Amino acid sequence: MQRPQVKIALLSLMLLSAAVGVAVGQSAAVSGVVRDAQGVAQLGALVQVIAADSAMAGTAFTDLHGRYFISHLLPGQYEVRASAALFVPAMRGNLQLQSGAQAVVNLTLSTLFESTAWLPAERRKADEPGDDWKWTLRSVANRPILRLTEDGDVIMVSSSVRETPKRAERVRAEVTAGDGGFGSNGIHNVFAFDRVLDDGAGLTLHADIGTQPGAPFVGQSTEVATGYGMQLGMGGAARTVLSYQGHPEVLGPNGSSGLEVMQLASGQKMQLGDLVDVEAGGTVYVVRTSGYASGSRPFLKVTAHPTENWNFGYRMATSQDLQSFAGLDTVKRELPVAAIYQGKIQTEGGLHQEFTVGRKTGRGMVQVAYYSDSLDRVAVSGGGALTAADIAQTGQNGASGIIADSTTGNFRFLSAGYNVRGLNVMMTEPLTTNLWVALEYGTGAGLGAKDGAAVGLPGTGSDLAPVSARTATVALRGRVLRSGTAVRAAYRWQPTRLVTAVDPYAPFSDQAYLSCYLRQTLRLGSLLPPGLEATVDVTNLLAQGYRPFLSADGQTLFLAQSPRTIQAGLAFTF
């Protein structure tokens, strides 16, 4: 009787093992790779497989190469989610697993900054390579969480062991020539040095010596700037830039000559939890022309991103040159306007406040901003055959004084301010992984000639009045694949009767109709050294929006939102 029972027990055990084996053979699995928005594999990301009833079906952590594998999943519908510190979770929903299926699900994590990223909107600088000042932010666990690099020019850091640090030092020499407009005409020799320190902090030095051809009596212009940046806890960072600018070719009223500027710009950004980013800083400056002017220009920017697709923000700025932390990427500061206005030396001033709402649309972004500007003094640009006598007679009897570049005839002066409110709408969309297009529409006001008024010196500033208007911009920025070409171009339209920008604190307000910057890597086998680039910088190429008027001696001058400038040069990075 015992043998049949033993046989039955053994048969039952064999059948049970076979059933378990069949069940195991029919289980599904999910595998893949987790990367960030730049394609860098992420170490230690948590991957979860969640069933339709919200039950946790399986978890795993990614390895050094960002790979994960989760097995023993029953057939059914699942959601795969990847998360990591200071990253917005990435999800793949409605994953239907059949019996024995081996699904591959690759996920991309976006940082809190990238989740609201759109076309870089900092105002265009003459030294565009300044955006090569790169930073790496780290979590409290010292794991890289944000990389800002371009072709590895400075440093490449990631959580993947396959990537190693690149050059921590970079030196750039550049020579440019052409009509660079107010304070930047002639031949310029530029030297820049960047260094990433062992603790991740950055140090940069920038020097620009300019010579004006055909004007031996004018000394060389000098611009020197040094910057330092360091990382702070929880994804924060701080930067400081100290600069000096000396331009002996600049003439002021009352026979004065020379313009000197000392500026200290600083900023800090921080994260308040996982939902709010704060940027704060500003500029302190001293300007000397025929007298002295000093002041400070603070900024504040707060961005909240309660969800992956939506963000809300507030921005306060008092300088068009430095409005956010990103404005410190370039150490070259805009040459300020310091002229006689209302009987004393003053600089351009105003207060810009803005509320924004943005939403991601696929890989692009739509942002709507409502702003209020209270402009105290507005800088107006012009050019032509302006003589020293014309300059000297301005600023007298309380009139506006003109400050001019003696080598080009380009000049600037201050006019009365105004208050205005308006709307700005911007849409961005990537054309390729490295090339973005943006469309911008704005309402507001700019200065134009009063109806029936004949604009002329010396009362030019008092002959201008605010005019309500609209503006539209199409812009392109990025790199052309497999060409080594970096491009930043824009066509910004506004009524030609206006001589200042509509919505002057907007991202593209200094583009002035057709403007572009090109940087092309030069390659010719082994004949040319690596790191050689050609640059072209053009503003207002079509020369639109010019308003002619007469100087005291009958010469034809003009006012313009931004006079046309053309510069080109060669740069060598080593």
Coordinates of C-alpha atoms in Angstrom, one line a residue:
M1 CA 0.0 0.0 0.0
Q2 CA 2.9 2.3 0.6
R3 CA 4.5 2.0 -2.9
P4 CA 1.4 3.3 -4.7
Q5 CA 1.2 6.2 -2.2
V6 CA 4.8 7.1 -2.8
K7 CA 4.3 6.9 -6.6
I8 CA 1.3 9.2 -6.3
A9 CA 3.2 11.7 -4.2
L10 CA 6.1 11.7 -6.6
L11 CA 3.8 12.1 -9.6
S12 CA 2.0 15.1 -7.9
L13 CA 5.4 16.7 -7.2
M14 CA 6.4 16.3 -10.8
L15 CA 3.2 17.8 -12.1
L16 CA 3.5 20.8 -9.6
S17 CA 7.1 21.4 -10.7
A18 CA 6.0 21.3 -14.4
A19 CA 3.2 23.8 -13.7
V20 CA 5.5 26.1 -11.9
G21 CA 8.0 25.8 -14.7
V22 CA 5.3 26.6 -17.3
A23 CA 4.2 29.6 -15.2
V24 CA 7.8 30.9 -15.0
G25 CA 8.3 30.4 -18.7
Q26 CA 5.2 32.4 -19.4
S27 CA 6.2 35.4 -17.2
A28 CA 7.1 38.7 -19.0
A29 CA 10.1 41.0 -18.4
V30 CA 11.0 44.7 -19.0
S31 CA 14.4 46.1 -19.7
G32 CA 15.9 49.3 -21.1
V33 CA 18.2 52.2 -20.5
V34 CA 17.6 55.4 -18.5
R35 CA 19.2 58.6 -19.8
D36 CA 18.9 62.3 -19.3
A37 CA 17.9 64.9 -21.9
Q38 CA 21.4 65.1 -23.2
G39 CA 21.6 61.3 -23.8
V40 CA 23.9 60.6 -20.8
A41 CA 23.2 57.3 -19.1
Q42 CA 22.0 57.7 -15.4
L43 CA 23.4 55.6 -12.6
G44 CA 21.2 54.7 -9.6
A45 CA 17.8 55.8 -11.1
L46 CA 14.8 53.9 -9.6
V47 CA 12.7 52.1 -12.1
Q48 CA 9.2 50.9 -11.1
V49 CA 6.7 48.7 -12.9
I50 CA 3.2 49.5 -11.7
A51 CA 0.1 47.4 -12.4
A52 CA -3.2 48.8 -13.6
D53 CA -4.5 48.5 -10.0
S54 CA -1.6 50.7 -8.8
A55 CA 0.1 47.7 -7.2
M56 CA 3.9 47.6 -7.4
A57 CA 4.9 44.7 -9.7
G58 CA 8.6 45.2 -9.7
T59 CA 11.5 47.6 -9.0
A60 CA 15.2 47.9 -10.0
F61 CA 18.0 50.4 -9.9
T62 CA 20.0 51.3 -13.0
D63 CA 23.7 50.2 -13.3
L64 CA 26.7 52.2 -14.3
H65 CA 25.5 52.3 -17.9
G66 CA 21.9 53.2 -17.0
R67 CA 20.6 49.7 -17.7
Y68 CA 17.8 47.9 -15.7
F69 CA 16.0 44.6 -15.9
I70 CA 12.8 43.6 -14.2
S71 CA 11.5 40.0 -14.7
H72 CA 8.8 37.7 -13.4
L73 CA 5.9 39.9 -14.5
L74 CA 2.5 38.4 -15.1
P75 CA 0.7 39.2 -18.4
G76 CA -1.3 42.4 -18.2
Q77 CA -1.2 46.2 -18.6
Y78 CA 1.5 48.2 -16.8
E79 CA 3.1 51.6 -16.3
V80 CA 6.9 52.0 -16.2
R81 CA 8.3 54.9 -14.2
A82 CA 11.9 56.1 -13.7
S83 CA 12.8 58.7 -11.1
A84 CA 16.0 60.2 -9.6
A85 CA 17.0 63.0 -7.2
L86 CA 16.2 66.4 -8.6
F87 CA 14.8 64.9 -11.9
V88 CA 11.2 65.1 -13.1
P89 CA 10.0 61.5 -13.2
A90 CA 9.7 59.9 -16.7
M91 CA 6.8 57.5 -17.4
R92 CA 5.7 55.1 -20.1
G93 CA 2.1 54.2 -19.7
N94 CA -0.3 51.6 -21.3
L95 CA 2.4 49.0 -21.7
Q96 CA 0.7 45.7 -22.6
L97 CA 2.7 42.6 -21.7
Q98 CA 1.9 39.3 -23.3
S99 CA 2.8 35.9 -21.9
G100 CA 6.6 35.5 -22.2
A101 CA 7.1 39.0 -23.7
Q102 CA 10.5 40.7 -23.4
A103 CA 9.6 44.5 -23.6
V104 CA 12.3 47.2 -24.1
V105 CA 11.4 50.5 -22.5
N106 CA 14.0 53.3 -22.7
L107 CA 13.2 56.4 -20.5
T108 CA 14.5 59.9 -20.6
L109 CA 14.8 62.0 -17.4
S110 CA 14.6 65.8 -17.5
T111 CA 16.0 68.0 -14.8
L112 CA 13.8 70.5 -13.1
F113 CA 15.5 73.2 -15.3
E114 CA 15.1 71.2 -18.5
S115 CA 11.4 70.5 -17.8
T116 CA 10.8 74.2 -18.5
A117 CA 13.6 74.7 -21.0
W118 CA 13.1 76.6 -24.2
L119 CA 15.2 78.6 -26.6
P120 CA 17.9 80.4 -24.7
A121 CA 16.6 84.0 -24.5
E122 CA 19.6 86.0 -23.2
R123 CA 20.2 89.1 -25.1
R124 CA 22.8 88.7 -27.9
K125 CA 26.4 89.7 -26.9
A126 CA 29.2 90.6 -29.2
D127 CA 31.4 87.9 -27.7
E128 CA 29.1 85.0 -28.3
P129 CA 31.7 82.4 -27.3
G130 CA 31.1 83.6 -23.7
D131 CA 28.4 80.9 -23.4
D132 CA 31.3 78.4 -23.2
W133 CA 31.6 79.2 -19.5
K134 CA 30.2 75.9 -18.3
W135 CA 28.9 74.6 -15.0
T136 CA 28.2 71.2 -13.4
L137 CA 25.7 71.0 -10.6
R138 CA 25.8 68.1 -8.2
S139 CA 23.4 66.5 -5.7
V140 CA 24.2 66.1 -2.0
A141 CA 25.4 62.6 -2.8
N142 CA 28.0 64.2 -5.2
R143 CA 26.3 62.7 -8.2
P144 CA 26.2 64.9 -11.3
I145 CA 22.6 66.1 -11.9
L146 CA 23.0 68.9 -14.5
R147 CA 25.6 69.3 -17.2
L148 CA 26.1 72.5 -19.3
T149 CA 28.7 71.6 -21.9
E150 CA 29.0 72.2 -25.6
D151 CA 31.1 69.6 -27.5
G152 CA 33.1 69.0 -24.4
D153 CA 35.0 72.3 -24.8
V154 CA 35.5 72.7 -21.1
I155 CA 34.6 69.6 -19.1
M156 CA 32.3 66.6 -19.4
V157 CA 31.1 65.0 -16.2
S158 CA 28.4 62.4 -15.9
S159 CA 27.3 59.4 -13.8
S160 CA 28.5 57.0 -16.4
V161 CA 32.0 55.7 -16.0
R162 CA 32.4 55.6 -19.7
E163 CA 32.7 59.4 -19.8
T164 CA 35.8 61.0 -18.4
P165 CA 36.6 64.6 -17.6
K166 CA 37.8 66.6 -20.6
R167 CA 40.0 69.7 -20.5
A168 CA 39.7 71.7 -17.3
E169 CA 41.4 74.7 -18.9
R170 CA 40.7 76.5 -22.1
V171 CA 42.4 79.4 -23.8
R172 CA 40.9 81.4 -26.6
A173 CA 42.5 84.1 -28.8
E174 CA 40.5 86.1 -31.3
V175 CA 40.9 88.9 -33.7
T176 CA 37.9 90.8 -35.1
A177 CA 37.6 93.8 -37.4
G178 CA 34.8 95.9 -38.8
D179 CA 32.3 98.6 -37.9
G180 CA 31.2 97.4 -34.5
G181 CA 29.1 100.4 -33.7
F182 CA 29.2 102.5 -30.6
G183 CA 32.4 101.7 -28.6
S184 CA 33.4 98.6 -30.6
N185 CA 34.7 99.9 -33.9
G186 CA 38.1 98.9 -35.4
I187 CA 40.4 96.0 -34.8
H188 CA 40.0 94.0 -31.5
N189 CA 42.4 91.5 -30.0
V190 CA 40.6 89.3 -27.6
F191 CA 42.1 86.9 -25.1
A192 CA 40.0 84.6 -22.9
F193 CA 41.0 82.1 -20.3
D194 CA 38.6 79.6 -18.6
R195 CA 39.5 77.1 -15.8
V196 CA 37.4 74.6 -14.0
L197 CA 38.8 74.1 -10.5
D198 CA 39.0 70.7 -8.7
D199 CA 35.9 71.5 -6.6
G200 CA 33.8 72.3 -9.6
A201 CA 34.1 76.1 -9.3
G202 CA 34.9 78.1 -12.4
L203 CA 37.4 80.9 -13.1
T204 CA 37.4 83.1 -16.2
L205 CA 39.4 86.0 -17.5
H206 CA 38.6 88.2 -20.6
A207 CA 40.7 90.9 -22.1
D208 CA 39.9 93.0 -25.2
I209 CA 42.3 95.6 -26.7
G210 CA 40.8 97.7 -29.5
T211 CA 42.5 99.9 -32.1
Q212 CA 40.7 102.4 -34.3
P213 CA 42.3 102.6 -37.8
G214 CA 42.8 106.0 -39.3
A215 CA 42.7 107.7 -35.9
P216 CA 46.3 107.7 -34.5
F217 CA 45.4 110.4 -32.0
V218 CA 42.9 108.2 -30.2
G219 CA 44.3 105.7 -27.7
Q220 CA 43.4 102.0 -27.5
S221 CA 40.2 100.9 -25.9
T222 CA 40.6 98.5 -23.1
E223 CA 38.1 96.0 -21.6
V224 CA 39.1 93.6 -18.8
A225 CA 36.8 91.3 -16.9
T226 CA 37.3 88.4 -14.5
G227 CA 34.6 86.1 -13.2
Y228 CA 34.3 83.4 -10.5
G229 CA 31.5 80.9 -10.0
M230 CA 30.9 78.2 -7.5
Q231 CA 28.4 75.5 -6.8
L232 CA 26.1 75.6 -3.9
G233 CA 24.1 72.9 -2.2
M234 CA 20.9 71.4 -3.6
G235 CA 21.5 72.4 -7.2
G236 CA 22.4 76.1 -6.5
A237 CA 25.2 78.2 -7.9
A238 CA 26.7 81.7 -7.6
R239 CA 28.7 83.8 -9.9
T240 CA 30.5 87.2 -9.7
V241 CA 32.0 89.2 -12.6
L242 CA 34.2 92.3 -12.1
S243 CA 34.9 94.4 -15.2
Y244 CA 36.6 97.6 -16.4
Q245 CA 36.0 99.3 -19.7
G246 CA 38.0 102.3 -21.0
H247 CA 37.2 104.0 -24.3
P248 CA 39.2 107.1 -25.0
E249 CA 37.5 107.4 -28.5
V250 CA 34.2 108.3 -26.9
L251 CA 33.3 112.0 -26.7
G252 CA 30.9 113.8 -24.4
P253 CA 29.3 117.2 -24.2
N254 CA 31.3 120.2 -23.0
G255 CA 34.4 119.0 -24.8
S256 CA 35.0 116.0 -22.5
S257 CA 36.6 112.9 -23.9
G258 CA 36.9 109.3 -22.7
L259 CA 34.4 106.9 -21.1
E260 CA 35.4 104.7 -18.2
V261 CA 33.2 102.1 -16.5
M262 CA 33.7 99.9 -13.5
Q263 CA 31.0 97.2 -12.9
L264 CA 30.5 94.5 -10.4
A265 CA 27.8 92.0 -11.5
S266 CA 26.8 89.0 -9.3
G267 CA 24.0 86.5 -9.1
Q268 CA 22.8 83.4 -7.3
K269 CA 20.3 80.8 -8.1
M270 CA 18.8 78.3 -5.6
Q271 CA 16.0 75.7 -5.4
L272 CA 13.2 75.9 -2.8
G273 CA 12.2 72.3 -2.6
D274 CA 11.4 70.5 -5.8
L275 CA 8.9 73.1 -7.2
V276 CA 10.5 76.6 -7.1
D277 CA 13.7 78.1 -8.6
V278 CA 14.9 81.5 -7.5
E279 CA 17.5 83.7 -9.2
A280 CA 18.6 87.0 -7.6
G281 CA 21.5 89.4 -8.2
G282 CA 22.4 92.7 -9.9
T283 CA 25.1 95.1 -11.0
V284 CA 26.8 97.9 -9.2
Y285 CA 28.6 100.4 -11.5
V286 CA 30.5 103.7 -11.7
V287 CA 30.7 105.6 -15.0
R288 CA 33.0 108.6 -15.8
T289 CA 32.5 110.9 -18.8
S290 CA 32.3 114.7 -18.3
G291 CA 31.3 113.8 -14.7
Y292 CA 30.5 110.7 -12.6
A293 CA 27.4 108.6 -12.4
S294 CA 26.8 105.5 -10.2
G295 CA 24.0 103.2 -9.2
S296 CA 22.8 99.7 -8.9
R297 CA 20.6 97.5 -11.1
P298 CA 19.1 94.5 -9.2
F299 CA 17.1 91.6 -10.7
L300 CA 14.9 88.9 -9.3
K301 CA 13.4 85.8 -11.0
V302 CA 11.1 83.2 -9.5
T303 CA 9.9 80.2 -11.4
A304 CA 7.4 77.6 -10.1
H305 CA 6.9 74.3 -11.9
P306 CA 4.1 72.4 -10.1
T307 CA 3.8 69.8 -12.9
E308 CA 6.1 68.5 -15.6
N309 CA 4.3 70.5 -18.3
W310 CA 3.4 73.8 -16.6
N311 CA 5.5 76.6 -15.1
F312 CA 4.6 80.0 -13.6
G313 CA 7.0 82.8 -13.0
Y314 CA 7.7 86.4 -11.9
R315 CA 10.6 88.5 -13.1
M316 CA 11.8 92.0 -11.9
A317 CA 14.6 93.6 -13.8
T318 CA 16.1 97.1 -13.8
S319 CA 18.8 96.6 -16.4
Q320 CA 18.3 95.3 -20.0
D321 CA 21.8 93.9 -19.9
L322 CA 21.5 91.7 -16.9
Q323 CA 18.0 90.2 -16.2
S324 CA 18.7 86.7 -14.9
F325 CA 21.4 84.4 -13.7
A326 CA 22.1 83.2 -17.3
G327 CA 23.1 86.8 -18.2
L328 CA 26.3 86.2 -16.3
D329 CA 27.4 83.5 -18.8
T330 CA 29.3 86.2 -20.7
V331 CA 31.8 88.3 -18.8
K332 CA 31.5 91.1 -21.5
R333 CA 29.2 93.8 -20.2
E334 CA 27.2 96.2 -22.3
L335 CA 28.7 99.7 -22.6
P336 CA 26.3 101.9 -20.6
V337 CA 24.9 105.2 -21.7
A338 CA 26.0 108.0 -19.4
A339 CA 25.1 111.5 -20.7
I340 CA 23.9 114.8 -19.5
Y341 CA 20.1 114.7 -18.9
Q342 CA 18.2 117.4 -17.0
G343 CA 21.5 119.2 -16.2
K344 CA 23.5 116.3 -14.7
I345 CA 25.2 113.0 -15.7
Q346 CA 22.7 110.2 -15.6
T347 CA 22.4 106.7 -17.0
E348 CA 19.5 104.8 -18.6
G349 CA 17.0 103.6 -15.9
G350 CA 13.7 101.8 -15.5
L351 CA 11.8 99.0 -13.8
H352 CA 10.4 96.0 -15.6
Q353 CA 8.0 93.6 -13.9
E354 CA 6.6 90.5 -15.6
F355 CA 4.3 87.5 -14.9
T356 CA 4.6 84.5 -17.1
V357 CA 2.8 81.2 -17.7
G358 CA 4.4 78.5 -19.8
R359 CA 3.5 75.1 -21.0
K360 CA 5.5 72.4 -22.7
T361 CA 4.1 71.3 -26.1
G362 CA 6.0 68.1 -27.0
R363 CA 9.6 69.2 -27.1
G364 CA 8.7 72.8 -27.5
M365 CA 7.3 75.5 -25.3
V366 CA 4.6 78.1 -25.3
Q367 CA 5.0 81.1 -22.9
V368 CA 2.7 84.0 -22.3
A369 CA 3.9 87.1 -20.3
Y370 CA 2.2 90.1 -19.1
Y371 CA 4.5 93.0 -18.2
S372 CA 4.6 96.5 -16.8
D373 CA 7.5 98.9 -17.6
S374 CA 8.2 102.1 -15.8
L375 CA 11.0 103.7 -17.8
D376 CA 12.7 106.7 -16.2
R377 CA 15.2 107.5 -18.9
V378 CA 15.4 105.8 -22.3
A379 CA 18.6 105.5 -24.4
V380 CA 18.3 106.4 -28.1
S381 CA 20.9 105.4 -30.7
G382 CA 21.9 107.2 -33.9
G383 CA 24.7 107.8 -36.4
G384 CA 26.0 109.9 -39.2
A385 CA 28.5 112.8 -39.8
L386 CA 28.3 114.1 -36.3
T387 CA 31.0 116.8 -35.6
A388 CA 32.7 117.7 -32.3
A389 CA 30.9 121.0 -32.5
D390 CA 27.6 119.2 -32.6
I391 CA 28.5 117.2 -29.5
A392 CA 29.8 120.1 -27.6
Q393 CA 26.7 122.3 -28.0
T394 CA 24.4 119.6 -26.6
G395 CA 23.7 119.3 -22.9
Q396 CA 23.6 123.1 -22.5
N397 CA 20.7 124.9 -20.9
G398 CA 19.3 121.7 -19.5
A399 CA 19.0 119.9 -22.8
S400 CA 19.9 116.3 -23.5
G401 CA 23.6 115.7 -24.0
I402 CA 25.0 113.4 -26.6
I403 CA 27.8 110.9 -26.1
A404 CA 29.5 109.8 -29.3
D405 CA 32.1 107.5 -30.8
S406 CA 34.5 109.8 -32.6
T407 CA 35.7 107.0 -35.0
T408 CA 32.3 106.1 -36.4
G409 CA 29.9 109.0 -35.7
N410 CA 27.5 106.7 -33.9
F411 CA 26.0 108.4 -30.8
R412 CA 23.6 107.9 -28.0
F413 CA 21.6 110.2 -25.7
L414 CA 18.9 109.9 -23.0
S415 CA 15.3 110.8 -23.6
A416 CA 12.3 111.1 -21.3
G417 CA 10.8 107.8 -20.1
Y418 CA 7.2 106.6 -20.1
N419 CA 5.0 103.9 -18.5
V420 CA 3.5 101.1 -20.5
R421 CA 1.9 97.7 -20.1
G422 CA 1.9 94.9 -22.7
L423 CA 1.8 91.3 -23.6
N424 CA 4.5 89.0 -24.9
V425 CA 3.9 85.5 -26.4
M426 CA 6.7 83.2 -27.4
M427 CA 6.6 79.7 -29.0
T428 CA 9.6 77.6 -29.5
E429 CA 10.2 74.3 -31.2
P430 CA 13.3 72.2 -32.0
L431 CA 14.1 71.6 -35.6
T432 CA 16.8 69.1 -34.8
T433 CA 18.4 68.0 -31.5
N434 CA 20.7 71.0 -31.7
L435 CA 18.7 73.6 -33.6
W436 CA 15.7 75.6 -32.2
V437 CA 13.3 78.0 -33.8
A438 CA 11.3 80.6 -31.9
L439 CA 8.3 82.9 -32.8
E440 CA 7.6 85.9 -30.6
Y441 CA 4.8 88.5 -30.6
G442 CA 4.7 91.5 -28.3
T443 CA 2.7 94.7 -27.7
G444 CA 3.8 97.8 -26.0
A445 CA 5.3 101.2 -27.0
G446 CA 8.5 102.8 -28.3
L447 CA 9.7 106.3 -28.8
G448 CA 9.0 108.0 -32.1
A449 CA 8.9 111.6 -33.6
K450 CA 6.0 113.6 -32.5
D451 CA 3.4 114.2 -35.2
G452 CA 4.5 117.1 -37.4
A453 CA 7.7 117.7 -35.4
A454 CA 11.0 118.3 -37.2
V455 CA 13.6 116.4 -35.2
G456 CA 16.9 118.1 -34.8
L457 CA 19.8 119.0 -32.6
P458 CA 20.2 120.1 -29.8
G459 CA 16.6 119.3 -28.7
T460 CA 16.4 115.8 -30.1
G461 CA 15.3 114.1 -26.9
S462 CA 12.4 116.5 -26.3
D463 CA 11.1 115.9 -29.8
L464 CA 10.3 112.2 -29.2
A465 CA 7.2 110.7 -27.6
P466 CA 6.0 107.2 -26.8
V467 CA 3.9 105.5 -29.6
S468 CA 1.9 102.3 -29.0
A469 CA 3.0 99.5 -31.4
R470 CA 3.4 95.8 -31.9
T471 CA 6.4 93.7 -32.7
A472 CA 7.0 90.2 -34.1
T473 CA 10.2 88.1 -34.2
V474 CA 11.3 84.8 -35.8
A475 CA 14.6 83.5 -34.4
L476 CA 16.9 80.6 -35.0
R477 CA 19.6 79.3 -32.7
G478 CA 21.8 76.2 -32.4
R479 CA 24.2 74.1 -34.3
V480 CA 23.9 72.7 -37.8
L481 CA 24.5 68.9 -37.6
R482 CA 27.8 67.7 -39.1
S483 CA 28.8 71.1 -40.3
G484 CA 30.5 72.7 -37.3
T485 CA 28.3 75.8 -37.7
A486 CA 26.9 77.6 -34.8
V487 CA 24.2 80.1 -35.7
R488 CA 22.0 82.7 -34.0
A489 CA 19.8 84.7 -36.3
A490 CA 16.6 86.7 -35.9
Y491 CA 14.4 89.0 -37.9
R492 CA 12.5 91.3 -35.6
W493 CA 9.9 93.6 -37.1
Q494 CA 8.4 96.7 -35.6
P495 CA 7.1 100.0 -37.1
T496 CA 9.9 101.9 -38.8
R497 CA 8.8 105.2 -37.3
L498 CA 10.0 104.0 -33.9
V499 CA 13.6 104.6 -32.8
T500 CA 13.6 102.5 -29.6
A501 CA 12.5 98.9 -29.1
V502 CA 8.9 97.8 -28.3
D503 CA 9.0 95.8 -25.0
P504 CA 12.8 96.6 -24.5
Y505 CA 13.3 93.9 -21.8
A506 CA 12.1 91.1 -24.2
P507 CA 14.6 88.4 -25.2
F508 CA 15.0 89.7 -28.8
S509 CA 14.5 93.4 -28.3
D510 CA 18.1 94.2 -29.3
Q511 CA 18.0 92.2 -32.6
A512 CA 16.9 95.2 -34.7
Y513 CA 15.4 93.7 -37.9
L514 CA 17.7 91.2 -39.6
S515 CA 20.6 90.3 -37.3
C516 CA 22.8 87.2 -37.1
Y517 CA 25.9 85.7 -35.5
L518 CA 27.7 82.8 -37.2
R519 CA 30.6 80.7 -35.9
Q520 CA 32.1 78.2 -38.3
T521 CA 34.8 75.7 -37.5
L522 CA 37.5 75.7 -40.1
R523 CA 38.8 72.3 -41.2
L524 CA 41.2 71.5 -44.0
G525 CA 42.8 68.2 -43.3
S526 CA 46.1 68.6 -41.4
L527 CA 46.8 72.0 -42.9
L528 CA 44.8 73.9 -40.3
P529 CA 45.2 73.4 -36.6
P530 CA 42.1 72.1 -34.6
G531 CA 40.2 74.8 -32.7
L532 CA 40.3 77.4 -35.5
E533 CA 37.0 79.2 -36.1
A534 CA 35.7 82.1 -38.2
T535 CA 33.0 84.4 -36.8
V536 CA 30.6 86.9 -38.4
D537 CA 28.5 89.3 -36.3
V538 CA 25.9 91.5 -38.0
T539 CA 23.2 93.8 -36.6
N540 CA 20.4 95.4 -38.6
L541 CA 21.8 94.1 -41.9
L542 CA 18.9 95.6 -43.9
A543 CA 19.3 99.0 -42.3
Q544 CA 15.6 99.4 -41.6
G545 CA 14.0 101.8 -39.2
Y546 CA 16.2 104.8 -39.8
R547 CA 14.8 108.3 -39.1
P548 CA 16.8 111.1 -40.8
F549 CA 17.2 114.6 -39.3
L550 CA 19.6 117.5 -39.6
S551 CA 22.4 118.6 -37.3
A552 CA 23.1 122.3 -36.6
D553 CA 25.5 122.5 -39.5
G554 CA 23.0 121.0 -41.9
Q555 CA 24.5 117.5 -42.0
T556 CA 22.1 114.6 -42.3
L557 CA 22.0 112.3 -39.2
F558 CA 19.7 109.5 -38.3
L559 CA 18.1 107.8 -35.3
A560 CA 17.6 104.1 -35.2
Q561 CA 16.6 101.3 -32.8
S562 CA 20.1 99.9 -33.4
P563 CA 22.4 101.2 -36.2
R564 CA 23.9 98.6 -38.6
T565 CA 27.1 97.0 -37.6
I566 CA 29.3 94.3 -39.2
Q567 CA 32.2 92.5 -37.6
A568 CA 34.2 89.4 -38.7
G569 CA 37.2 87.6 -37.3
L570 CA 39.2 84.5 -36.6
A571 CA 39.4 82.7 -33.2
F572 CA 41.7 80.0 -32.0
T573 CA 40.9 77.8 -29.0
F574 CA 43.6 75.7 -27.4

